[in-house]
Amino acid sequence: MIKHIKTWLSAILVLCSTSACDHSWLNVEELNIEQNDGHYYMPVGQANYSMREFMKLVTGDEVNIDETEDGQLYLRYSHNIESQTLQDLIEIQDEQWREDINLALQQVPSSNQRMQADGALIAHREFEWEMAAIEGFQMTELKFLEALMTFRFEHSARSLFMVNITIPSIRNADKTVVSYEVDLANNLPQLSTTLKDHFLSLRKEGDKNYVDITMDVYAKSGTPPDIATLQEPLQITSTITNAEMAHIYGYLGQKNDLLELAPINLEFMKEMEPDQIKLASSKMTVNITNKFGANLDVDLQLAGSRDDTQTALNHTEELLIQRAANIGDEASTIFTFHRDNSNITDLLNTFPTSIAVAIDATSVPHNASEGEELNFFSSHGGIDGTVDIEIPLEMSFDTFIYDQSTEINEIDVDTAAIQSASIIINTTTTIPSNIALQFVFIGENDQPLATLFPAAGKLIVGSFDGTPQESISHTNIDKTTLFALSQAKKINTYFTFDTRTDQSLQKSKFVADQNIDIKIGLNVSMKITDL
């Protein structure tokens, strides 16, 4: 906190001065000693502090200190809302489907004849593959980022067959319907293919979703088995596994728990006591970015906690998160809680160290029969945002104490040669708050050695009307105190703020250019002896 340390006394921000002293020479960069009738005036140090710096020391790096266009300072704390992605909200289970195909025996020659020429159709089937439903979602189209689809065939005479598979429900990246040809004579009689950037369209009947599949079985040249073997059905097992979605379209019902928000940690408010500081106003802004194609009703409940006291947020706002228009777009929604629509100022005037959050986002159903737009969820992004708490520095202080510890340099003082000593403080302030200063010098093992202004502190009258307030004071110290100060290793400086005028609390507005300039010096009178 102390900006310049030249000697062991510079940490207390003292500037040498007497009523007849010229303050222009008191420059810590030019440490001179002037002598006049046995008096030595030593400029020790100076510092200038703005209200921005004071509040930054209190709040730490977690809180931003910004200013409005007219220069008013305010604290701004941001808390991220946990993002919800497509994978968080909807999970596609692994799918398996099994079917038997009876071969067309009338197309197969007798056992003492060869099969028909290659390409003869011996079976044609159209299937419905029922896909597992997604709870609360009527899915119409799904795009895979990637998925593995497998067809496995079992038959004792499989080497005689070729199988052609057409799946009208699945299209590749250029929207062409996919088809596959499988030679069952291979050692591994199955088809495995990756559905990368493929589209899956579902046919809906009632509350069920179906994939349409067409399968043709062709004969190959070769010696046929006996009739009993041909009567054995061709067994087919198909799976879709490890599916990752790029997007999903459909109609979403009332699906809950679409948004999560962790508790808001406000540990920096421990430094502020509710019975000592009163905020004039404050606000909380919730910024939501939604890249999903679904409107969301939000039920938001907040409760600030400090020690054993809890204060709930009451508000009159209707909270609706708007949907994105198309995949790749986003919609922004802002909720603002202020003193006209909530008790946010009352809540923050308790200076909670944490805010518990209960939030429930429920999708707003769309009516397919009335031609409303489809809902969609996309891997391009989900729901995220921030909670911003803004506290304008317009407040009243009853007693707000802040302390800062600073290391200082040692110096060897011959107190026997000193007749008297005094500390002189010269201050100029434009801060609209009274400030009382106390300094405690600390020795080895954190042992207090001496306290300057131990009672009420050195009072610096605030600038409540915008006029700079200047004061000069002299405080005598004895040789014992001076010696104790010379043994100090560090100093604890206490600033006590209050906005009390005429026995009432003044509400003060703090702006960027308000500051206090403190200069400290030492006046030492030496004993005069004959040489």
Short mmCIF file of C-alpha atoms in Angstrom, two decimals, residues 7-475:
data_model
loop_
_atom_site.label_atom_id
_atom_site.label_comp_id
_atom_site.label_asym_id
_atom_site.label_seq_id
_atom_site.Cartn_x
_atom_site.Cartn_y
_atom_site.Cartn_z
CA THR A 7 13.65 5.20 5.59
CA TRP A 8 12.10 3.36 8.48
CA LEU A 9 9.53 6.13 8.98
CA SER A 10 8.42 6.46 5.36
CA ALA A 11 5.96 3.60 5.81
CA ILE A 12 3.75 5.77 8.02
CA LEU A 13 3.43 8.33 5.25
CA VAL A 14 4.84 11.22 7.27
CA LEU A 15 6.19 14.48 5.96
CA CYS A 16 8.40 16.83 7.95
CA SER A 17 6.73 20.15 8.57
CA THR A 18 6.30 22.99 11.02
CA SER A 19 4.00 25.97 10.81
CA ALA A 20 6.86 27.99 9.29
CA CYS A 21 8.18 25.22 7.09
CA ASP A 22 8.13 25.48 3.29
CA HIS A 23 6.44 22.27 2.10
CA SER A 24 7.75 22.57 -1.46
CA TRP A 25 11.08 21.05 -0.47
CA LEU A 26 9.46 17.91 0.96
CA ASN A 27 10.25 15.59 -1.90
CA VAL A 28 10.99 11.96 -1.07
CA GLU A 29 13.22 11.71 -4.12
CA GLU A 30 15.55 14.37 -2.61
CA LEU A 31 16.10 13.50 1.03
CA ASN A 32 17.71 16.62 2.43
CA ILE A 33 18.21 17.74 6.02
CA GLU A 34 17.75 21.39 6.97
CA GLN A 35 19.06 22.76 10.24
CA ASN A 36 17.63 25.75 12.08
CA ASP A 37 18.46 26.41 15.75
CA GLY A 38 19.11 22.75 16.45
CA HIS A 39 15.98 21.46 14.65
CA TYR A 40 16.19 18.92 11.85
CA TYR A 41 13.32 18.55 9.42
CA MET A 42 13.40 15.25 7.57
CA PRO A 43 11.00 14.54 4.71
CA VAL A 44 10.31 10.83 4.98
CA GLY A 45 7.62 9.81 2.52
CA GLN A 46 4.43 10.57 0.71
CA ALA A 47 1.65 8.68 -1.02
CA ASN A 48 -1.51 9.38 -2.94
CA TYR A 49 -4.45 6.98 -2.85
CA SER A 50 -7.68 7.02 -4.78
CA MET A 51 -10.94 5.45 -3.67
CA ARG A 52 -10.49 2.98 -6.52
CA GLU A 53 -7.25 1.79 -4.89
CA PHE A 54 -8.82 1.48 -1.46
CA MET A 55 -11.68 -0.64 -2.78
CA LYS A 56 -9.34 -2.76 -4.87
CA LEU A 57 -7.30 -3.56 -1.78
CA VAL A 58 -10.50 -4.60 -0.01
CA THR A 59 -12.07 -6.66 -2.80
CA GLY A 60 -8.97 -8.24 -4.35
CA ASP A 61 -8.60 -9.47 -7.93
CA GLU A 62 -11.94 -11.30 -8.05
CA VAL A 63 -13.87 -8.06 -8.41
CA ASN A 64 -13.56 -5.49 -11.18
CA ILE A 65 -13.78 -1.81 -10.32
CA ASP A 66 -15.25 0.02 -13.30
CA GLU A 67 -16.63 3.48 -13.86
CA THR A 68 -19.63 4.96 -15.63
CA GLU A 69 -19.43 7.66 -18.28
CA ASP A 70 -19.66 10.35 -15.59
CA GLY A 71 -16.83 8.71 -13.63
CA GLN A 72 -18.81 7.04 -10.84
CA LEU A 73 -17.10 3.92 -9.56
CA TYR A 74 -18.86 0.62 -9.13
CA LEU A 75 -17.90 -2.92 -8.19
CA ARG A 76 -18.65 -5.61 -10.75
CA TYR A 77 -18.45 -9.31 -9.97
CA SER A 78 -19.05 -11.90 -12.70
CA HIS A 79 -20.03 -15.52 -12.21
CA ASN A 80 -20.21 -17.99 -15.10
CA ILE A 81 -23.31 -20.06 -15.72
CA GLU A 82 -22.41 -23.67 -16.38
CA SER A 83 -22.86 -24.39 -20.07
CA GLN A 84 -25.30 -27.09 -21.15
CA THR A 85 -24.41 -28.89 -24.38
CA LEU A 86 -26.30 -31.25 -26.66
CA GLN A 87 -24.55 -34.22 -25.06
CA ASP A 88 -25.51 -32.96 -21.59
CA LEU A 89 -29.19 -32.78 -22.46
CA ILE A 90 -29.88 -35.68 -24.82
CA GLU A 91 -28.20 -39.07 -24.97
CA ILE A 92 -28.62 -41.47 -27.89
CA GLN A 93 -28.52 -45.04 -26.61
CA ASP A 94 -26.83 -47.84 -28.53
CA GLU A 95 -29.41 -49.48 -30.79
CA GLN A 96 -29.80 -53.16 -31.78
CA TRP A 97 -32.27 -54.72 -34.18
CA ARG A 98 -32.72 -58.37 -35.19
CA GLU A 99 -34.70 -59.89 -38.06
CA ASP A 100 -35.00 -63.21 -39.91
CA ILE A 101 -35.46 -63.37 -43.69
CA ASN A 102 -37.17 -66.41 -45.18
CA LEU A 103 -35.72 -67.21 -48.59
CA ALA A 104 -38.02 -67.55 -51.63
CA LEU A 105 -37.76 -71.34 -52.22
CA GLN A 106 -39.65 -71.26 -55.52
CA GLN A 107 -36.69 -69.42 -57.00
CA VAL A 108 -34.22 -72.13 -55.94
CA PRO A 109 -33.62 -75.14 -58.28
CA SER A 110 -33.74 -78.73 -57.08
CA SER A 111 -30.75 -80.20 -55.31
CA ASN A 112 -29.42 -81.91 -58.45
CA GLN A 113 -29.39 -78.66 -60.41
CA ARG A 114 -27.23 -75.60 -60.15
CA MET A 115 -28.68 -72.32 -58.78
CA GLN A 116 -29.94 -69.71 -61.14
CA ALA A 117 -27.45 -67.34 -62.70
CA ASP A 118 -25.71 -64.78 -60.54
CA GLY A 119 -27.98 -61.94 -59.53
CA ALA A 120 -31.19 -63.94 -59.18
CA LEU A 121 -33.39 -62.39 -56.49
CA ILE A 122 -34.38 -64.94 -53.88
CA ALA A 123 -35.74 -62.62 -51.18
CA HIS A 124 -37.00 -59.01 -50.82
CA ARG A 125 -37.98 -57.54 -47.49
CA GLU A 126 -38.90 -54.11 -46.13
CA PHE A 127 -38.38 -53.63 -42.40
CA GLU A 128 -39.17 -51.17 -39.67
CA TRP A 129 -36.39 -50.65 -37.16
CA GLU A 130 -37.90 -49.17 -34.02
CA MET A 131 -35.56 -46.63 -32.44
CA ALA A 132 -35.65 -46.02 -28.71
CA ALA A 133 -37.58 -42.87 -27.87
CA ILE A 134 -35.88 -39.87 -26.28
CA GLU A 135 -37.80 -38.95 -23.18
CA GLY A 136 -39.88 -35.84 -23.72
CA PHE A 137 -38.71 -35.37 -27.33
CA GLN A 138 -40.43 -36.24 -30.60
CA MET A 139 -37.39 -36.66 -32.83
CA THR A 140 -37.79 -36.12 -36.60
CA GLU A 141 -34.21 -35.74 -37.84
CA LEU A 142 -30.81 -36.44 -36.39
CA LYS A 143 -27.40 -35.66 -37.84
CA PHE A 144 -24.52 -37.81 -36.68
CA LEU A 145 -21.11 -36.34 -36.11
CA GLU A 146 -20.09 -39.96 -36.10
CA ALA A 147 -21.63 -43.37 -35.39
CA LEU A 148 -20.81 -47.00 -36.13
CA MET A 149 -23.47 -49.05 -37.95
CA THR A 150 -23.03 -52.83 -38.27
CA PHE A 151 -25.02 -55.57 -40.02
CA ARG A 152 -24.13 -59.19 -39.26
CA PHE A 153 -25.51 -62.17 -41.23
CA GLU A 154 -25.80 -65.80 -40.13
CA HIS A 155 -26.70 -68.77 -42.41
CA SER A 156 -25.10 -72.18 -42.90
CA ALA A 157 -24.90 -71.53 -46.68
CA ARG A 158 -24.19 -67.80 -46.54
CA SER A 159 -21.40 -68.04 -49.15
CA LEU A 160 -24.13 -68.51 -51.80
CA PHE A 161 -25.68 -65.09 -51.15
CA MET A 162 -25.18 -61.40 -51.86
CA VAL A 163 -27.19 -58.85 -49.85
CA ASN A 164 -28.10 -55.34 -50.93
CA ILE A 165 -29.14 -52.95 -48.13
CA THR A 166 -30.93 -49.67 -48.78
CA ILE A 167 -31.86 -47.35 -45.90
CA PRO A 168 -34.09 -44.49 -47.13
CA SER A 169 -34.01 -43.00 -43.61
CA ILE A 170 -30.23 -42.40 -43.75
CA ARG A 171 -28.59 -39.96 -46.15
CA ASN A 172 -24.94 -39.09 -46.46
CA ALA A 173 -23.42 -35.61 -46.32
CA ASP A 174 -24.69 -34.70 -49.82
CA LYS A 175 -28.19 -35.97 -48.89
CA THR A 176 -27.96 -39.14 -51.05
CA VAL A 177 -29.77 -42.20 -49.68
CA VAL A 178 -27.22 -44.77 -48.53
CA SER A 179 -27.06 -48.34 -49.88
CA TYR A 180 -24.56 -51.13 -49.34
CA GLU A 181 -23.74 -54.45 -51.03
CA VAL A 182 -22.39 -57.28 -48.88
CA ASP A 183 -20.77 -60.48 -50.17
CA LEU A 184 -21.56 -63.13 -47.54
CA ALA A 185 -18.77 -65.33 -48.86
CA ASN A 186 -16.27 -63.19 -46.98
CA ASN A 187 -14.66 -64.67 -43.90
CA LEU A 188 -16.32 -61.98 -41.80
CA PRO A 189 -19.94 -61.92 -43.05
CA GLN A 190 -20.86 -58.46 -41.87
CA LEU A 191 -21.00 -54.84 -42.89
CA SER A 192 -19.45 -52.18 -40.64
CA THR A 193 -19.63 -48.58 -41.74
CA THR A 194 -19.10 -45.21 -40.10
CA LEU A 195 -21.96 -42.74 -40.34
CA LYS A 196 -19.88 -39.58 -40.40
CA ASP A 197 -21.93 -36.44 -41.10
CA HIS A 198 -24.91 -38.62 -42.02
CA PHE A 199 -28.55 -37.63 -41.58
CA LEU A 200 -31.14 -39.91 -40.00
CA SER A 201 -34.81 -39.15 -40.63
CA LEU A 202 -37.34 -40.89 -38.46
CA ARG A 203 -40.86 -41.90 -39.27
CA LYS A 204 -43.14 -41.37 -36.29
CA GLU A 205 -46.21 -43.40 -35.49
CA GLY A 206 -47.86 -42.58 -32.22
CA ASP A 207 -45.13 -42.35 -29.61
CA LYS A 208 -42.70 -44.57 -31.55
CA ASN A 209 -39.89 -43.70 -33.99
CA TYR A 210 -39.00 -45.94 -36.96
CA VAL A 211 -36.13 -46.31 -39.42
CA ASP A 212 -37.13 -47.85 -42.77
CA ILE A 213 -34.82 -50.49 -44.26
CA THR A 214 -35.05 -52.39 -47.57
CA MET A 215 -33.02 -55.59 -48.02
CA ASP A 216 -32.62 -57.77 -51.15
CA VAL A 217 -30.91 -61.19 -51.11
CA TYR A 218 -29.41 -62.44 -54.38
CA ALA A 219 -28.16 -65.88 -55.29
CA LYS A 220 -24.57 -66.53 -56.36
CA SER A 221 -23.40 -69.28 -58.73
CA GLY A 222 -22.30 -72.49 -57.03
CA THR A 223 -23.57 -75.83 -55.85
CA PRO A 224 -26.72 -75.30 -53.83
CA PRO A 225 -27.35 -76.97 -50.50
CA ASP A 226 -30.29 -79.24 -49.99
CA ILE A 227 -33.78 -77.90 -49.65
CA ALA A 228 -33.77 -78.17 -45.83
CA THR A 229 -30.76 -75.91 -45.62
CA LEU A 230 -32.39 -73.33 -47.88
CA GLN A 231 -35.44 -73.35 -45.64
CA GLU A 232 -33.21 -72.03 -42.86
CA PRO A 233 -33.85 -68.28 -42.49
CA LEU A 234 -31.10 -65.72 -43.00
CA GLN A 235 -30.56 -64.16 -39.56
CA ILE A 236 -29.64 -60.46 -39.46
CA THR A 237 -28.44 -58.48 -36.46
CA SER A 238 -27.85 -54.76 -36.82
CA THR A 239 -26.49 -52.18 -34.38
CA ILE A 240 -25.77 -48.45 -34.20
CA THR A 241 -23.23 -47.67 -31.48
CA ASN A 242 -21.01 -44.82 -30.23
CA ALA A 243 -23.31 -42.19 -31.70
CA GLU A 244 -22.28 -38.55 -31.40
CA MET A 245 -24.81 -36.01 -32.60
CA ALA A 246 -24.25 -32.87 -34.64
CA HIS A 247 -27.88 -31.81 -34.26
CA ILE A 248 -31.33 -33.13 -33.59
CA TYR A 249 -34.69 -31.77 -34.78
CA GLY A 250 -38.10 -32.48 -33.37
CA TYR A 251 -40.79 -31.34 -30.98
CA LEU A 252 -39.74 -30.87 -27.38
CA GLY A 253 -42.29 -31.21 -24.62
CA GLN A 254 -41.90 -29.82 -21.12
CA LYS A 255 -38.36 -30.95 -20.37
CA ASN A 256 -36.90 -29.76 -17.06
CA ASP A 257 -33.39 -29.22 -15.68
CA LEU A 258 -32.02 -27.64 -18.84
CA LEU A 259 -29.83 -25.15 -16.97
CA GLU A 260 -27.45 -25.30 -14.01
CA LEU A 261 -25.85 -22.56 -11.92
CA ALA A 262 -23.33 -23.19 -9.17
CA PRO A 263 -23.44 -21.19 -5.91
CA ILE A 264 -22.01 -17.67 -6.23
CA ASN A 265 -18.97 -17.15 -4.02
CA LEU A 266 -18.64 -13.60 -2.62
CA GLU A 267 -15.85 -14.11 -0.10
CA PHE A 268 -14.58 -10.55 -0.69
CA MET A 269 -17.63 -9.24 1.19
CA LYS A 270 -16.24 -10.59 4.47
CA GLU A 271 -14.38 -7.28 4.75
CA MET A 272 -17.67 -5.34 4.81
CA GLU A 273 -19.94 -5.35 7.85
CA PRO A 274 -23.70 -4.93 7.25
CA ASP A 275 -24.12 -2.61 10.25
CA GLN A 276 -21.31 -0.31 9.07
CA ILE A 277 -21.99 0.19 5.35
CA LYS A 278 -25.25 0.91 3.54
CA LEU A 279 -25.57 0.67 -0.25
CA ALA A 280 -27.75 3.21 -2.00
CA SER A 281 -28.50 0.88 -4.91
CA SER A 282 -27.25 -2.21 -6.70
CA LYS A 283 -28.32 -4.55 -9.45
CA MET A 284 -27.79 -8.05 -10.71
CA THR A 285 -27.84 -8.91 -14.41
CA VAL A 286 -28.23 -12.43 -15.79
CA ASN A 287 -26.97 -12.68 -19.38
CA ILE A 288 -28.02 -15.85 -21.20
CA THR A 289 -26.84 -16.96 -24.64
CA ASN A 290 -28.98 -19.72 -26.13
CA LYS A 291 -27.83 -21.58 -29.26
CA PHE A 292 -30.62 -24.16 -28.97
CA GLY A 293 -33.88 -23.89 -30.88
CA ALA A 294 -36.17 -23.96 -27.85
CA ASN A 295 -37.68 -21.27 -25.64
CA LEU A 296 -37.17 -21.86 -21.93
CA ASP A 297 -39.26 -20.79 -18.96
CA VAL A 298 -36.95 -20.04 -16.01
CA ASP A 299 -37.71 -20.33 -12.32
CA LEU A 300 -34.82 -18.60 -10.52
CA GLN A 301 -34.46 -18.53 -6.74
CA LEU A 302 -31.52 -16.91 -4.97
CA ALA A 303 -30.67 -16.68 -1.27
CA GLY A 304 -27.73 -14.73 0.11
CA SER A 305 -25.97 -16.11 3.20
CA ARG A 306 -23.74 -14.47 5.76
CA ASP A 307 -22.98 -16.38 8.93
CA ASP A 308 -26.38 -17.72 10.04
CA THR A 309 -28.48 -15.12 8.21
CA GLN A 310 -30.19 -15.77 4.86
CA THR A 311 -31.98 -13.29 2.63
CA ALA A 312 -34.01 -14.48 -0.37
CA LEU A 313 -34.33 -12.60 -3.65
CA ASN A 314 -37.89 -11.45 -4.38
CA HIS A 315 -38.67 -10.15 -7.87
CA THR A 316 -41.54 -9.49 -10.25
CA GLU A 317 -39.83 -10.39 -13.53
CA GLU A 318 -41.15 -13.01 -15.96
CA LEU A 319 -38.12 -15.00 -17.05
CA LEU A 320 -38.20 -16.47 -20.56
CA ILE A 321 -35.06 -17.44 -22.49
CA GLN A 322 -35.48 -16.89 -26.22
CA ARG A 323 -34.56 -19.60 -28.76
CA ALA A 324 -32.06 -19.41 -31.59
CA ALA A 325 -33.65 -19.05 -35.01
CA ASN A 326 -31.41 -21.52 -36.87
CA ILE A 327 -28.53 -23.89 -36.26
CA GLY A 328 -25.39 -21.79 -35.83
CA ASP A 329 -27.36 -18.76 -34.61
CA GLU A 330 -27.71 -17.61 -31.03
CA ALA A 331 -30.25 -15.61 -29.08
CA SER A 332 -29.36 -13.34 -26.18
CA THR A 333 -31.66 -12.79 -23.22
CA ILE A 334 -30.95 -10.40 -20.34
CA PHE A 335 -32.67 -10.39 -16.96
CA THR A 336 -31.96 -7.39 -14.76
CA PHE A 337 -32.88 -7.21 -11.08
CA HIS A 338 -32.80 -3.71 -9.57
CA ARG A 339 -34.51 -1.82 -6.77
CA ASP A 340 -37.65 -1.16 -8.85
CA ASN A 341 -38.44 -4.83 -9.55
CA SER A 342 -36.73 -6.70 -6.71
CA ASN A 343 -35.13 -6.52 -3.30
CA ILE A 344 -31.61 -7.03 -4.70
CA THR A 345 -30.27 -3.96 -2.86
CA ASP A 346 -31.63 -5.27 0.44
CA LEU A 347 -30.08 -8.66 -0.28
CA LEU A 348 -26.67 -7.18 -1.08
CA ASN A 349 -26.86 -4.83 1.92
CA THR A 350 -26.49 -7.96 4.05
CA PHE A 351 -23.09 -8.37 2.29
CA PRO A 352 -23.54 -12.11 1.75
CA THR A 353 -20.40 -14.20 1.43
CA SER A 354 -22.26 -16.65 -0.84
CA ILE A 355 -25.49 -16.80 -2.83
CA ALA A 356 -27.22 -20.16 -3.14
CA VAL A 357 -28.95 -20.69 -6.48
CA ALA A 358 -31.94 -22.86 -7.37
CA ILE A 359 -32.74 -22.65 -11.07
CA ASP A 360 -35.12 -24.66 -13.22
CA ALA A 361 -35.35 -24.05 -16.96
CA THR A 362 -38.30 -25.78 -18.64
CA SER A 363 -38.74 -25.96 -22.39
CA VAL A 364 -41.85 -24.31 -23.78
CA PRO A 365 -43.75 -26.96 -25.82
CA HIS A 366 -44.36 -26.43 -29.52
CA ASN A 367 -47.52 -27.58 -31.22
CA ALA A 368 -46.72 -29.54 -34.38
CA SER A 369 -50.34 -29.61 -35.49
CA GLU A 370 -50.39 -25.81 -35.67
CA GLY A 371 -47.28 -25.65 -37.85
CA GLU A 372 -44.96 -24.22 -35.28
CA GLU A 373 -41.22 -24.36 -35.89
CA LEU A 374 -39.33 -27.48 -34.93
CA ASN A 375 -37.16 -27.42 -31.86
CA PHE A 376 -33.52 -28.27 -32.39
CA PHE A 377 -30.40 -28.94 -30.38
CA SER A 378 -26.98 -28.55 -31.94
CA SER A 379 -23.34 -29.28 -31.17
CA HIS A 380 -22.56 -25.71 -32.31
CA GLY A 381 -23.20 -24.62 -28.74
CA GLY A 382 -25.57 -24.79 -25.85
CA ILE A 383 -26.85 -22.56 -23.09
CA ASP A 384 -24.34 -20.44 -21.21
CA GLY A 385 -23.95 -16.99 -19.77
CA THR A 386 -22.92 -14.94 -16.77
CA VAL A 387 -24.37 -13.45 -13.63
CA ASP A 388 -23.02 -9.92 -13.12
CA ILE A 389 -23.45 -8.18 -9.77
CA GLU A 390 -22.92 -4.42 -9.95
CA ILE A 391 -22.61 -2.29 -6.83
CA PRO A 392 -22.32 1.48 -7.49
CA LEU A 393 -20.03 3.14 -4.96
CA GLU A 394 -22.81 5.33 -3.65
CA MET A 395 -23.04 4.44 -0.01
CA SER A 396 -22.77 5.58 3.58
CA PHE A 397 -20.11 4.41 6.06
CA ASP A 398 -20.69 4.30 9.78
CA THR A 399 -17.37 2.63 10.58
CA PHE A 400 -15.46 0.89 7.81
CA ILE A 401 -11.98 -0.17 8.88
CA TYR A 402 -9.29 -1.39 6.54
CA ASP A 403 -5.75 -2.32 7.52
CA GLN A 404 -2.62 -2.94 5.51
CA SER A 405 0.74 -4.36 6.58
CA THR A 406 3.97 -3.02 5.02
CA GLU A 407 7.59 -3.97 5.54
CA ILE A 408 9.96 -1.13 6.55
CA ASN A 409 13.72 -0.64 6.71
CA GLU A 410 15.72 -0.65 9.95
CA ILE A 411 17.70 2.37 11.13
CA ASP A 412 20.06 2.88 14.04
CA VAL A 413 18.97 5.92 16.12
CA ASP A 414 21.06 7.53 18.89
CA THR A 415 18.23 8.68 21.10
CA ALA A 416 20.69 10.18 23.65
CA ALA A 417 21.44 13.02 21.23
CA ILE A 418 17.78 13.84 20.65
CA GLN A 419 16.05 16.39 22.82
CA SER A 420 12.53 16.09 21.32
CA ALA A 421 10.76 14.73 18.26
CA SER A 422 7.41 15.18 16.58
CA ILE A 423 5.59 13.70 13.62
CA ILE A 424 3.90 16.04 11.18
CA ILE A 425 1.08 14.89 8.86
CA ASN A 426 -0.01 16.98 5.89
CA THR A 427 -3.09 15.70 4.02
CA THR A 428 -5.23 16.89 1.14
CA THR A 429 -8.37 14.90 0.29
CA THR A 430 -11.25 15.06 -2.17
CA ILE A 431 -12.80 11.78 -0.94
CA PRO A 432 -16.32 12.36 0.45
CA SER A 433 -15.62 10.43 3.62
CA ASN A 434 -13.88 11.19 6.88
CA ILE A 435 -10.77 9.05 7.33
CA ALA A 436 -9.11 8.31 10.66
CA LEU A 437 -5.51 7.04 10.50
CA GLN A 438 -3.74 4.77 12.97
CA PHE A 439 -0.26 3.25 12.68
CA VAL A 440 0.99 0.26 14.66
CA PHE A 441 4.70 -0.55 14.42
CA ILE A 442 5.49 -4.26 14.60
CA GLY A 443 8.82 -5.76 15.70
CA GLU A 444 10.23 -9.27 15.77
CA ASN A 445 7.75 -12.15 16.18
CA ASP A 446 4.88 -9.79 15.29
CA GLN A 447 5.24 -7.97 18.60
CA PRO A 448 3.52 -4.51 18.64
CA LEU A 449 6.07 -1.83 19.61
CA ALA A 450 4.21 1.45 19.38
CA THR A 451 0.92 2.93 18.20
CA LEU A 452 0.46 6.37 16.74
CA PHE A 453 -3.00 7.87 17.39
CA PRO A 454 -4.10 4.94 19.61
CA ALA A 455 -7.48 6.39 20.59
CA ALA A 456 -9.75 7.66 17.80
CA GLY A 457 -7.00 7.98 15.22
CA LYS A 458 -5.86 11.04 13.31
CA LEU A 459 -9.08 12.38 11.76
CA ILE A 460 -8.97 13.63 8.16
CA VAL A 461 -12.18 15.54 7.42
CA GLY A 462 -13.85 14.46 4.19
CA SER A 463 -14.60 16.57 1.14
CA PHE A 464 -18.39 16.31 1.13
CA ASP A 465 -18.97 19.37 -1.06
CA GLY A 466 -16.27 18.62 -3.64
CA THR A 467 -13.82 21.16 -2.22
CA PRO A 468 -10.34 19.76 -1.43
CA GLN A 469 -9.79 19.59 2.34
CA GLU A 470 -6.22 20.25 3.58
CA SER A 471 -4.90 19.78 7.11
CA ILE A 472 -1.55 19.89 8.91
CA SER A 473 -0.98 18.39 12.35
CA HIS A 474 1.96 17.94 14.76
CA THR A 475 2.19 15.07 17.21
#
